[in-house]
Tab-separated table of C-alpha atoms and ligand atoms in Angstrom:
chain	number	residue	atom	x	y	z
A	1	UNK	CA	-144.103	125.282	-120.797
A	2	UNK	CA	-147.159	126.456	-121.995
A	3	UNK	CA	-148.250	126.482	-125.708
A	4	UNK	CA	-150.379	130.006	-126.684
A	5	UNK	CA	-150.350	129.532	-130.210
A	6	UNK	CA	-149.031	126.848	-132.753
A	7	UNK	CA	-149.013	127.502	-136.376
A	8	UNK	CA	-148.954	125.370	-139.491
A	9	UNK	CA	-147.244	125.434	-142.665
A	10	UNK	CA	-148.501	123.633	-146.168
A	11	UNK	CA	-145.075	123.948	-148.211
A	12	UNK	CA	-144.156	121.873	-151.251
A	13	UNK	CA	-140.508	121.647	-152.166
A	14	UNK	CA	-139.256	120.347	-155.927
A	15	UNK	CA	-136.742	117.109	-154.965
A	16	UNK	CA	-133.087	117.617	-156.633
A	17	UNK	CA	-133.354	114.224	-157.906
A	18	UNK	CA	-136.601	111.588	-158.303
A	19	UNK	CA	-136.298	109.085	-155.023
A	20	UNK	CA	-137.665	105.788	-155.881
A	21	UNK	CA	-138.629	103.280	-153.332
A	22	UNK	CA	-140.657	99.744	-153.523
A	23	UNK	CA	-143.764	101.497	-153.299
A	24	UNK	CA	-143.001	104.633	-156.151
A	25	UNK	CA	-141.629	107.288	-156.961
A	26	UNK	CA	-141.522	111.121	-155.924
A	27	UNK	CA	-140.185	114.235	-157.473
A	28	UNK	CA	-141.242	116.361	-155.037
A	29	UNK	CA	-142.071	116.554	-151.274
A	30	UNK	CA	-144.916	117.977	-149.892
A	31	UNK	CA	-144.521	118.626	-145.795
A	32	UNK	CA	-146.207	120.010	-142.724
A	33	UNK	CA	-144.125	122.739	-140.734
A	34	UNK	CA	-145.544	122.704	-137.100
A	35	UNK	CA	-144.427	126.276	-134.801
A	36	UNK	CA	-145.315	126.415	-131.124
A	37	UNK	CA	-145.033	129.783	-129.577
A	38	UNK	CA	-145.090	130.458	-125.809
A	39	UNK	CA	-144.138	134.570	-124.560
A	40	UNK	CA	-142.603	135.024	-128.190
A	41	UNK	CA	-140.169	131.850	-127.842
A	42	UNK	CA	-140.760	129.516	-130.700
A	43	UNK	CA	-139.820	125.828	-131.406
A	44	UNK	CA	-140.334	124.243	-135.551
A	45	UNK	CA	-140.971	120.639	-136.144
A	46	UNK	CA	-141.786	119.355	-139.677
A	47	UNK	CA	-144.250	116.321	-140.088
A	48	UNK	CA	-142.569	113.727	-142.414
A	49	UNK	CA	-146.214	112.082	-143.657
A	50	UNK	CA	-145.909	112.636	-147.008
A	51	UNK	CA	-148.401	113.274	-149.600
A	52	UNK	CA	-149.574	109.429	-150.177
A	53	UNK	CA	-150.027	106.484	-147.365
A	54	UNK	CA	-147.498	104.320	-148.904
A	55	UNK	CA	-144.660	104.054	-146.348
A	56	UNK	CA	-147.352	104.532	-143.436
A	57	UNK	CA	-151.210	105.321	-143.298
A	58	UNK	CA	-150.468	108.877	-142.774
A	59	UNK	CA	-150.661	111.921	-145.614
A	60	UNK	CA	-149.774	115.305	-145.224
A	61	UNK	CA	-153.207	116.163	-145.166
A	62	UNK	CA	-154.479	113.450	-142.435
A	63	UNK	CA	-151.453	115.328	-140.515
A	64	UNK	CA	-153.082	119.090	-140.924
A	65	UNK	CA	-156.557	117.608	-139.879
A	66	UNK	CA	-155.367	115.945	-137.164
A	67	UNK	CA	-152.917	118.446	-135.598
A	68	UNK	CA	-155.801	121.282	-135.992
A	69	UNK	CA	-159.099	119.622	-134.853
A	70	UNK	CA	-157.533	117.044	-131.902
A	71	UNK	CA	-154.120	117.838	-131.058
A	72	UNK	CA	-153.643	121.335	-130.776
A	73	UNK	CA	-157.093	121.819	-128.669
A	74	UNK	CA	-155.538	119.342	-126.117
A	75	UNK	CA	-152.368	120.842	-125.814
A	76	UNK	CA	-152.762	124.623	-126.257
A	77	UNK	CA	-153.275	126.582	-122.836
A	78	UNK	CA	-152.346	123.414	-121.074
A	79	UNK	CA	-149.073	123.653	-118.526
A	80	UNK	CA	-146.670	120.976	-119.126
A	81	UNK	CA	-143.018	120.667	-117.228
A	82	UNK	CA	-141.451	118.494	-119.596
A	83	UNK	CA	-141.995	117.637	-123.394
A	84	UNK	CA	-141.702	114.440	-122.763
A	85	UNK	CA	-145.031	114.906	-121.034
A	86	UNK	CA	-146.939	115.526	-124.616
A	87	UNK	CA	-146.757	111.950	-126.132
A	88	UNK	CA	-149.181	110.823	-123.125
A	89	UNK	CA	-151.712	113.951	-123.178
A	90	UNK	CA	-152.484	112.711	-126.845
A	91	UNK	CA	-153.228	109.535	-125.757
A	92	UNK	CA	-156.820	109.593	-126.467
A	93	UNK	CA	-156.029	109.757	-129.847
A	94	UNK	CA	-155.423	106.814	-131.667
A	95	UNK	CA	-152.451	106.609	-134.288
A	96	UNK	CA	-151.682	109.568	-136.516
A	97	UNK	CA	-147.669	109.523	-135.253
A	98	UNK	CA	-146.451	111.396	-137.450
A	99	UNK	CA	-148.794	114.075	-136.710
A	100	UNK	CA	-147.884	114.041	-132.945
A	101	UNK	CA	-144.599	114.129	-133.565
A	102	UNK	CA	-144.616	117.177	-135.237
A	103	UNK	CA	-146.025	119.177	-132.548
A	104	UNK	CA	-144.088	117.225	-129.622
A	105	UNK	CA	-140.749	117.630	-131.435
A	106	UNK	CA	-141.638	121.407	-132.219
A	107	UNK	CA	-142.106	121.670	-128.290
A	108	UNK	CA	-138.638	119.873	-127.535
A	109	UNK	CA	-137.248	122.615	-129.209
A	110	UNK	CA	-139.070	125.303	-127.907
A	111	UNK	CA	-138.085	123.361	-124.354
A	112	UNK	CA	-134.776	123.847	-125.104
A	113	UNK	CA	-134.285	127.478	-126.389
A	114	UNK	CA	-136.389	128.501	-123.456
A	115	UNK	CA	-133.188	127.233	-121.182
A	116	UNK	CA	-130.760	128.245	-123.657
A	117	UNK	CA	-129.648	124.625	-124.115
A	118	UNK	CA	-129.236	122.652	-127.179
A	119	UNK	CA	-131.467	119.574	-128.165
A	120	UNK	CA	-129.001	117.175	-127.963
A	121	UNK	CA	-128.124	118.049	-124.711
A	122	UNK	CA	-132.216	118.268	-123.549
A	123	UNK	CA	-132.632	114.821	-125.063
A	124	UNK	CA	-129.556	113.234	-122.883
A	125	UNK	CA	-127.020	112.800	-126.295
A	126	UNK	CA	-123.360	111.972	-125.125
A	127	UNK	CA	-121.215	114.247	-125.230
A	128	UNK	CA	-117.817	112.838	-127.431
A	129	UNK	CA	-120.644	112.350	-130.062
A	130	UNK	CA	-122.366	115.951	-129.698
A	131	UNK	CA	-118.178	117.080	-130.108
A	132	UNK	CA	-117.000	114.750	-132.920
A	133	UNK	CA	-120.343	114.670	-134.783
A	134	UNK	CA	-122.779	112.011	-136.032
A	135	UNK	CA	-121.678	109.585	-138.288
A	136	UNK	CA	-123.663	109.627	-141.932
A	137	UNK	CA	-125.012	107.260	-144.231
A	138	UNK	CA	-127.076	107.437	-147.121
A	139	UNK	CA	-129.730	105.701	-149.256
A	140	UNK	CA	-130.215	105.274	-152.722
A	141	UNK	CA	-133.179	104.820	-154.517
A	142	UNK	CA	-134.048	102.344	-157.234
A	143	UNK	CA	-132.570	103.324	-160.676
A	144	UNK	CA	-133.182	103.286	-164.292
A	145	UNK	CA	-130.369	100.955	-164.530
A	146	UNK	CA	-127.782	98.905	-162.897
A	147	UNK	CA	-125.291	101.170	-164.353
A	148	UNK	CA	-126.651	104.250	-162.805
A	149	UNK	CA	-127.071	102.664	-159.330
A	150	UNK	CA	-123.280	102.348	-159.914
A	151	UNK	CA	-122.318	105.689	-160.503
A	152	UNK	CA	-124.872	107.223	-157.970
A	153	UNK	CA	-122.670	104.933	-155.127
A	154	UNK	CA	-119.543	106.456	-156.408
A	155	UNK	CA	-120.659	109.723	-156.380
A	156	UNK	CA	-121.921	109.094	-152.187
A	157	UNK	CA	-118.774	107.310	-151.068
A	158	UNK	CA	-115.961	110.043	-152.351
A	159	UNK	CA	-118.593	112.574	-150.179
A	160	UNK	CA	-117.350	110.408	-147.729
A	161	UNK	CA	-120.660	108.766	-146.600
A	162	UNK	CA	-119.523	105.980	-143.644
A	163	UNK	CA	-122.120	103.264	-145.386
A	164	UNK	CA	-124.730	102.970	-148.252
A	165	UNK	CA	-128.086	101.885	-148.280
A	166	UNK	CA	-130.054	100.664	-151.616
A	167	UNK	CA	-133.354	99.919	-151.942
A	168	UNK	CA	-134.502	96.953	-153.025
A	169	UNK	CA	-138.016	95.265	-154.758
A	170	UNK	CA	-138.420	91.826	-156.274
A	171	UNK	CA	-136.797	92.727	-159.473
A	172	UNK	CA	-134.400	94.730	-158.233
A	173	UNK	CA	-132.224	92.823	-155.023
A	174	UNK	CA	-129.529	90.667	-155.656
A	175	UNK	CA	-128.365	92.135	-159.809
A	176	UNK	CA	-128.374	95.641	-157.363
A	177	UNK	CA	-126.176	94.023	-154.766
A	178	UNK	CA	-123.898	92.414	-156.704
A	179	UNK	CA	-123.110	95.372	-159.170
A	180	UNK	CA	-122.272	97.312	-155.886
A	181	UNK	CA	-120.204	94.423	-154.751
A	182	UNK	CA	-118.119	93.803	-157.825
A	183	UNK	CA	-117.788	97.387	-158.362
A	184	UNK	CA	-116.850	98.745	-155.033
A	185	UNK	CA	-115.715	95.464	-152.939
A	186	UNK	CA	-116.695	95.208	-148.948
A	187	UNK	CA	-117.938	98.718	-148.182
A	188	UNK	CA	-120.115	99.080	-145.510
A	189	UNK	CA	-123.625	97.894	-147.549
A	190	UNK	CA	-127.257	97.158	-146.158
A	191	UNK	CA	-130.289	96.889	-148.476
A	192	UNK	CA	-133.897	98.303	-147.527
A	193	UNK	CA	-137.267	96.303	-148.602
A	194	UNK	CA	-140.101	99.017	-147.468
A	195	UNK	CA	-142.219	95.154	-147.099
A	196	UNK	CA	-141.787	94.726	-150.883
A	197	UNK	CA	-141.723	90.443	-150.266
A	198	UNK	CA	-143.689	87.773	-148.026
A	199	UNK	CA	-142.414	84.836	-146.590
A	200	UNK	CA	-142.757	82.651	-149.336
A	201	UNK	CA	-139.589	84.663	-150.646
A	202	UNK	CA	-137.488	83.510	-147.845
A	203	UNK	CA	-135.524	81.157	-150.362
A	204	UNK	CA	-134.936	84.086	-152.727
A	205	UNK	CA	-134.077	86.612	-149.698
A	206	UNK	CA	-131.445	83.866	-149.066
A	207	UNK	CA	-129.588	84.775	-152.060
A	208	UNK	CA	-128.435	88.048	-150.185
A	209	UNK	CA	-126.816	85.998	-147.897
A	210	UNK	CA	-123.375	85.058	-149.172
A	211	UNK	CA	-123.190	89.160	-149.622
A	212	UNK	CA	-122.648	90.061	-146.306
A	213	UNK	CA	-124.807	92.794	-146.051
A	214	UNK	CA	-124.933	94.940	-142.803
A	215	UNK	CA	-129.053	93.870	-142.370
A	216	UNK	CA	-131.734	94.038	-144.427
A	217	UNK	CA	-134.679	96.349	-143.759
A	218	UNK	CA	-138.149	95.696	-143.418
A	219	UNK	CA	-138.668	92.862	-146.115
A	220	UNK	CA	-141.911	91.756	-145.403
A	221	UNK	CA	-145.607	93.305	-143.820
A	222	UNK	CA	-145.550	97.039	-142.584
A	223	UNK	CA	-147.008	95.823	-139.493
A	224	UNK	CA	-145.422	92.272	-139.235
A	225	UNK	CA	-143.847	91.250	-136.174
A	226	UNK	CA	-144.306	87.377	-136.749
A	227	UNK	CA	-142.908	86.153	-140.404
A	228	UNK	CA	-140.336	88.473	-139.901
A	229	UNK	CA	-138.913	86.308	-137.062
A	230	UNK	CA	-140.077	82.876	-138.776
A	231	UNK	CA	-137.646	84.942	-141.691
A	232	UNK	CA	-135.059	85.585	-139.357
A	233	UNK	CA	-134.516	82.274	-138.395
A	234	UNK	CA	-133.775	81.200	-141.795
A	235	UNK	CA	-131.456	84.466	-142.984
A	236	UNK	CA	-128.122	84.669	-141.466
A	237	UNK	CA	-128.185	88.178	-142.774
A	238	UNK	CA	-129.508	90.570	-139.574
A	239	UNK	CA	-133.028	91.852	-140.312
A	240	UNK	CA	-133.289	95.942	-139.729
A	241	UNK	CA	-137.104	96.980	-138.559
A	242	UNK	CA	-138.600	100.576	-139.726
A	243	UNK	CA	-142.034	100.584	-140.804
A	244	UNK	CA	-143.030	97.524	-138.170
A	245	UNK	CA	-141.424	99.468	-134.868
A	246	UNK	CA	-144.299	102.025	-134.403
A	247	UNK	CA	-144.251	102.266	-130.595
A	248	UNK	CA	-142.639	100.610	-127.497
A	249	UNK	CA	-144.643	97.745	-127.708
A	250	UNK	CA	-144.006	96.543	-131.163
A	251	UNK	CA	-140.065	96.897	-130.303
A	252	UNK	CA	-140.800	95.000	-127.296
A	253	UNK	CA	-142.766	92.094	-129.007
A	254	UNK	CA	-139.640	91.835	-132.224
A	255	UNK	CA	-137.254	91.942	-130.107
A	256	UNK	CA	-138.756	89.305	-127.732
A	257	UNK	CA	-139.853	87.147	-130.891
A	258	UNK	CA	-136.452	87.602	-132.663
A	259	UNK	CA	-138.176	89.584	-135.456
A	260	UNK	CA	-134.779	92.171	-136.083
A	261	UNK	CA	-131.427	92.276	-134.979
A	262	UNK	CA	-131.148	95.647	-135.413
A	263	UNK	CA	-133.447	99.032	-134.934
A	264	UNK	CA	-134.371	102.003	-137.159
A	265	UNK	CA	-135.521	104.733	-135.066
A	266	UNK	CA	-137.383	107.460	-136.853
A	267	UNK	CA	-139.014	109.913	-134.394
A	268	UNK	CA	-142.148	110.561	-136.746
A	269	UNK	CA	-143.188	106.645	-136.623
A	270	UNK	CA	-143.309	106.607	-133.212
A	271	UNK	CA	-144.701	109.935	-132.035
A	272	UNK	CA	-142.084	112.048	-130.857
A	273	UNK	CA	-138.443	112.120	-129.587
A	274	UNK	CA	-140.216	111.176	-126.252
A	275	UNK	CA	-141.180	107.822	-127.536
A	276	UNK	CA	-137.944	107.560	-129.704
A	277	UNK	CA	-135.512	107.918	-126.854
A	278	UNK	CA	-137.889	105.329	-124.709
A	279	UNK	CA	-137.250	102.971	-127.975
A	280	UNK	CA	-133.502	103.728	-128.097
A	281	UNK	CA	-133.424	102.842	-124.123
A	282	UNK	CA	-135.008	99.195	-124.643
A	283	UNK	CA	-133.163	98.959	-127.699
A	284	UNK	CA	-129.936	99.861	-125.872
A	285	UNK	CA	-131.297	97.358	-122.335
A	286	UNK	CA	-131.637	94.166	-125.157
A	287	UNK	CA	-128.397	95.032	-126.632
A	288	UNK	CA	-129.990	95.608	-129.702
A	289	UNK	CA	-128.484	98.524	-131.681
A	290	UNK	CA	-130.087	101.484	-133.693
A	291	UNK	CA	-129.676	104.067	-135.727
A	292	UNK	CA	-131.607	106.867	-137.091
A	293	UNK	CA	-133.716	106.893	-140.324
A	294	UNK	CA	-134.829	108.992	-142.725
A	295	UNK	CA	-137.935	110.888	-144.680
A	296	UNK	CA	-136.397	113.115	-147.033
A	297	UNK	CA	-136.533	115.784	-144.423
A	298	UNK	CA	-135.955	119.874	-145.226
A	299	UNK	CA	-133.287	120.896	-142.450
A	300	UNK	CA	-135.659	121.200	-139.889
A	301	UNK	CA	-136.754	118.010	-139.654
A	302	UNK	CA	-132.811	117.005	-140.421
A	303	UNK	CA	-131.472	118.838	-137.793
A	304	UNK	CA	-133.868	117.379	-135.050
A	305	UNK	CA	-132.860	113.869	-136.239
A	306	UNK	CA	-128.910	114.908	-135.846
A	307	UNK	CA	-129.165	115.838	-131.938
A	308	UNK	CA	-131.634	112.506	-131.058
A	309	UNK	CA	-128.441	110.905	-133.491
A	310	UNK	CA	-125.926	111.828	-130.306
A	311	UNK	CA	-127.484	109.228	-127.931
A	312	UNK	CA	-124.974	106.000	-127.071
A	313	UNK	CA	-127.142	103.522	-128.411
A	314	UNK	CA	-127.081	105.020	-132.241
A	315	UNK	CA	-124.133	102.792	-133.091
A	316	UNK	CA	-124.889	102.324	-136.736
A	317	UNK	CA	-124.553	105.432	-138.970
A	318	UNK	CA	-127.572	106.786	-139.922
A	319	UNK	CA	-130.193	107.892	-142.816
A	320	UNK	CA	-129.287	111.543	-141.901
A	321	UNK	CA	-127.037	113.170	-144.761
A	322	UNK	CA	-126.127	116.383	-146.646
A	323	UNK	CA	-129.188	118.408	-146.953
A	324	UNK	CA	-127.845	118.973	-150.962
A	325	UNK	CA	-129.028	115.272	-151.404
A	326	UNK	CA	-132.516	116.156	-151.535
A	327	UNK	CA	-132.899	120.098	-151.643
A	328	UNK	CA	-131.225	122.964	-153.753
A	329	UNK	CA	-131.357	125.606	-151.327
A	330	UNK	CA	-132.880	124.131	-148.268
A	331	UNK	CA	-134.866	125.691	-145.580
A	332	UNK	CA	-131.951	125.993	-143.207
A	333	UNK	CA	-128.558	128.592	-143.610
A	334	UNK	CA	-126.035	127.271	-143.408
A	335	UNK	CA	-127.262	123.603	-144.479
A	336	UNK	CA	-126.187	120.597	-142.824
A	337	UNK	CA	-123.274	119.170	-144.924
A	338	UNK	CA	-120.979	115.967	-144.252
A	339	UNK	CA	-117.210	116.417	-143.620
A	340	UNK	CA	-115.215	114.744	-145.889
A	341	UNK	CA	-114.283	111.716	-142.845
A	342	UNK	CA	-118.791	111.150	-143.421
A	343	UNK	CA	-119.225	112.649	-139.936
A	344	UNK	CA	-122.635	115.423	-139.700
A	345	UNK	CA	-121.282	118.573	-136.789
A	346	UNK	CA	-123.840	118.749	-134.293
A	347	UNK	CA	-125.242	122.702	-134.366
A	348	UNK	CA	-124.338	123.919	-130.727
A	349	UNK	CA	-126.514	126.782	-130.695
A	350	UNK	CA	-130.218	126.911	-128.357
A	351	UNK	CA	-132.775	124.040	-129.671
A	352	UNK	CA	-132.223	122.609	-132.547
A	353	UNK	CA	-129.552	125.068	-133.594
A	354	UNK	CA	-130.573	125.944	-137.126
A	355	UNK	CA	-131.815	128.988	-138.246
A	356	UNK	CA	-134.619	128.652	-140.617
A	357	UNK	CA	-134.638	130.699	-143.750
A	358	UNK	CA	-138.119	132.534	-143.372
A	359	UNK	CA	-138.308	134.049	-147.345
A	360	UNK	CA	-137.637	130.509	-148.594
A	361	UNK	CA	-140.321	129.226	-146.465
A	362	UNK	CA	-143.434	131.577	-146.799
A	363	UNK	CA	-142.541	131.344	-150.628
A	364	UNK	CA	-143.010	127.404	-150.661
A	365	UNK	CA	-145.945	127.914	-148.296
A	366	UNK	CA	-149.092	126.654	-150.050
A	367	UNK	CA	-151.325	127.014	-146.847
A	368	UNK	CA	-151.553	128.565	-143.382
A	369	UNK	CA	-153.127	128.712	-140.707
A	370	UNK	CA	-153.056	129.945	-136.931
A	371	UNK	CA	-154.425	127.763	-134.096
A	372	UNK	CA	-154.693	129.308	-130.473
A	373	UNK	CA	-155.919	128.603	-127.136
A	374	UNK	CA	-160.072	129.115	-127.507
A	375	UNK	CA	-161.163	128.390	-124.172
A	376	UNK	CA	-159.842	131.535	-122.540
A	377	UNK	CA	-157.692	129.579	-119.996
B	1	OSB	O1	-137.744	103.416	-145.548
B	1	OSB	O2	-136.172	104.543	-144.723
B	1	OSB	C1	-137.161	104.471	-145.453
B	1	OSB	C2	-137.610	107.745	-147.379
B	1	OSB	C3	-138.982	107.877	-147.331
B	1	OSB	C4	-139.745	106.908	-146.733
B	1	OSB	C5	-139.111	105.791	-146.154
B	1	OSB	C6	-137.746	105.660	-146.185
B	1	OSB	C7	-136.985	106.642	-146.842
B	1	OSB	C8	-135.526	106.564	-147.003
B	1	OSB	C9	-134.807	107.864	-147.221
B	1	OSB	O3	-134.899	105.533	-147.063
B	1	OSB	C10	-133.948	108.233	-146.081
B	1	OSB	C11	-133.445	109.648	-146.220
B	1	OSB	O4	-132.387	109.816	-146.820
B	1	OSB	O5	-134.096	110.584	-145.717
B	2	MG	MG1	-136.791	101.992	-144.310
């Protein structure tokens, strides 16, 4: 594989409904759309930085910057057997993840549609789960009201969703919980932090306990490794990494240190599917299970998170649901829907198996530009 030209996309898309996390709210979602051409083959990836560097350091435009000025010059013109190859040829550049990932996943599927093979099979998924589907979960954002939260779980569960994820902040944890609770008994429940609380709030965090939540995700420090396992030690409640587990290492070190029970494995924090799969493999050596999370993704980015979703050690339903969640149309025809038993199909077709819907994209496209092989190797 050789990349001759990669091209990027500015689009901004309106959100169907505000998302609210610990650290704000959105109403819309700015993204990157990365295309790498080789011989008039093409493979998409979409950056999931988003606009602000609340969830990670990373914007949309630190992503653009970095993809045109460092990545792109190392990669294009450069021969490369594998994809998985990519991660390490960036390696003089420090960080920026999520822009890496981009371009590596973009080159996965190009990889694959060059050997007429689908993504899921490229990236070693097994093959009951690329035939009975992915199983789905979704998460819901902070509400006006205790009420709504109520109503908005109702509405995910008779979709069929196989477990439900809330977000939680100081003044919004256990009163969230234990509405859902009372209202809707021992469904399948887990509770995300994005590091709203420090360790002094272990004694509080301790009220979740007697709710039997699936894990809890990411209470403390983005980057904390340490007082999250002084933390676990005092929750019975399994603690759920995201924003921590951005490489190998940092897996390696919580799971050595007992910092999380459980992984979240979101391509874009680490760097690629590359890094993601090497993740999923410790993950699945310590017998710690994962599952795959989410960034509000368009269908591209949704669709590359279904076929890394069909390796064994994604045991935990995942942050990837209906595309109608978030976007009203979405990039992709037809759009990835759940089945009413909360299962995602797998698209069978070459790469990621989507076809993207061109029109909606160049109208959403803000900014463009075309990067290609200088040097006139
Ligand atoms: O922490 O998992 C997170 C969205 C944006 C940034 C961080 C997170 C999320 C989600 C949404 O929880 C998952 C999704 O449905 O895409
Ligand atoms: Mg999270």
């Amino acid at each position: 594989m050789r990349i001759e030209r990669i091209e990027l996309r500015l689009l901004r898309l309106p959100l169907v409904r505000f998302f609210e996390t610990s650290f704000g709210r959105i109403t819309e979602r700015p993204l990157v759309l990365v295309t790498v051409e080789e011989d008039g083959a093409s493979g998409i990836g979409e950056c999931v930085a988003d606009a602000n560097p609340y969830y990670s350091s990373e914007t949309t435009r630190t992503a653009w910057h970095v993809i045109a000025e460092f990545i792109a010059p190392l990669l294009l013109g450069r021969e490369f057997s594998h994809p998985r190859e990519i991660f390490g040829a960036l390696k003089a550049i420090r960080g920026h993840n999520m822009a890496k990932a981009a371009v590596e996943m973009a080159s996965w599927d190009l990889f694959a549609k060059q050997r007429n093979e689908s993504l899921s099979s490229v990236l070693g998924g097994s093959a009951a789960t690329i035939a009975a589907g992915i199983a789905s979960g979704v998460s819901i954002g902070i509400q006006h009201s205790f009420e709504e939260l109520a109503e908005r779980v109702g509405i995910e569960l008779a979709a069929g969703y196989r477990r439900v994820k809330i977000k939680i902040k100081p003044d919004w944890d256990v009163e969230a919980v234990e509405t859902v609770r009372k209202r809707f008994g021992s469904i399948p429940l887990m509770v995300d932090a994005n590091a709203a609380y420090r360790l002094d709030d272990a004694t509080h965090l301790g009220a979740l306990d007697p709710y039997d939540l699936m894990m809890i995700e990411q209470p403390l420090d983005y980057d904390d490794i340490r007082d999250h396992s002084r933390l676990q030690a005092r929750l019975r409640t399994p603690i759920c990494l995201d924003e921590s587990i951005h490489s190998v290492r940092a897996a390696e070190e919580a799971i050595e240190q007992g910092a999380c029970r459980i992984i979240n494995i979101k391509p874009g924090r680490v760097g690629g599917h590359g890094e993601a799969v090497r993740v999923h493999d410790l993950a699945a050596a310590r017998r710690i299970p994962v599952w795959h999370g989410g960034m509000l993704e368009t269908g591209v980015g949704r669709a590359h998170n279904i076929h890394l979703s069909t390796l064994p050690n994604f045991t935990l339903p995942g942050d990837v649901a209906a595309s109608r969640r978030y976007f009203a149309p979405d990039l992709i025809d037809p759009e990835i829907e759940v089945r009413a038993d909360g299962t995602i199909a797998v698209p069978t077709g070459p790469g990621i198996g989507v076809a993207v819907n061109l029109d909606r994209v160049v109208r959403a496209t803000e900014e463009r530009v075309e990067l290609r092989d200088t040097t006139g190797g």
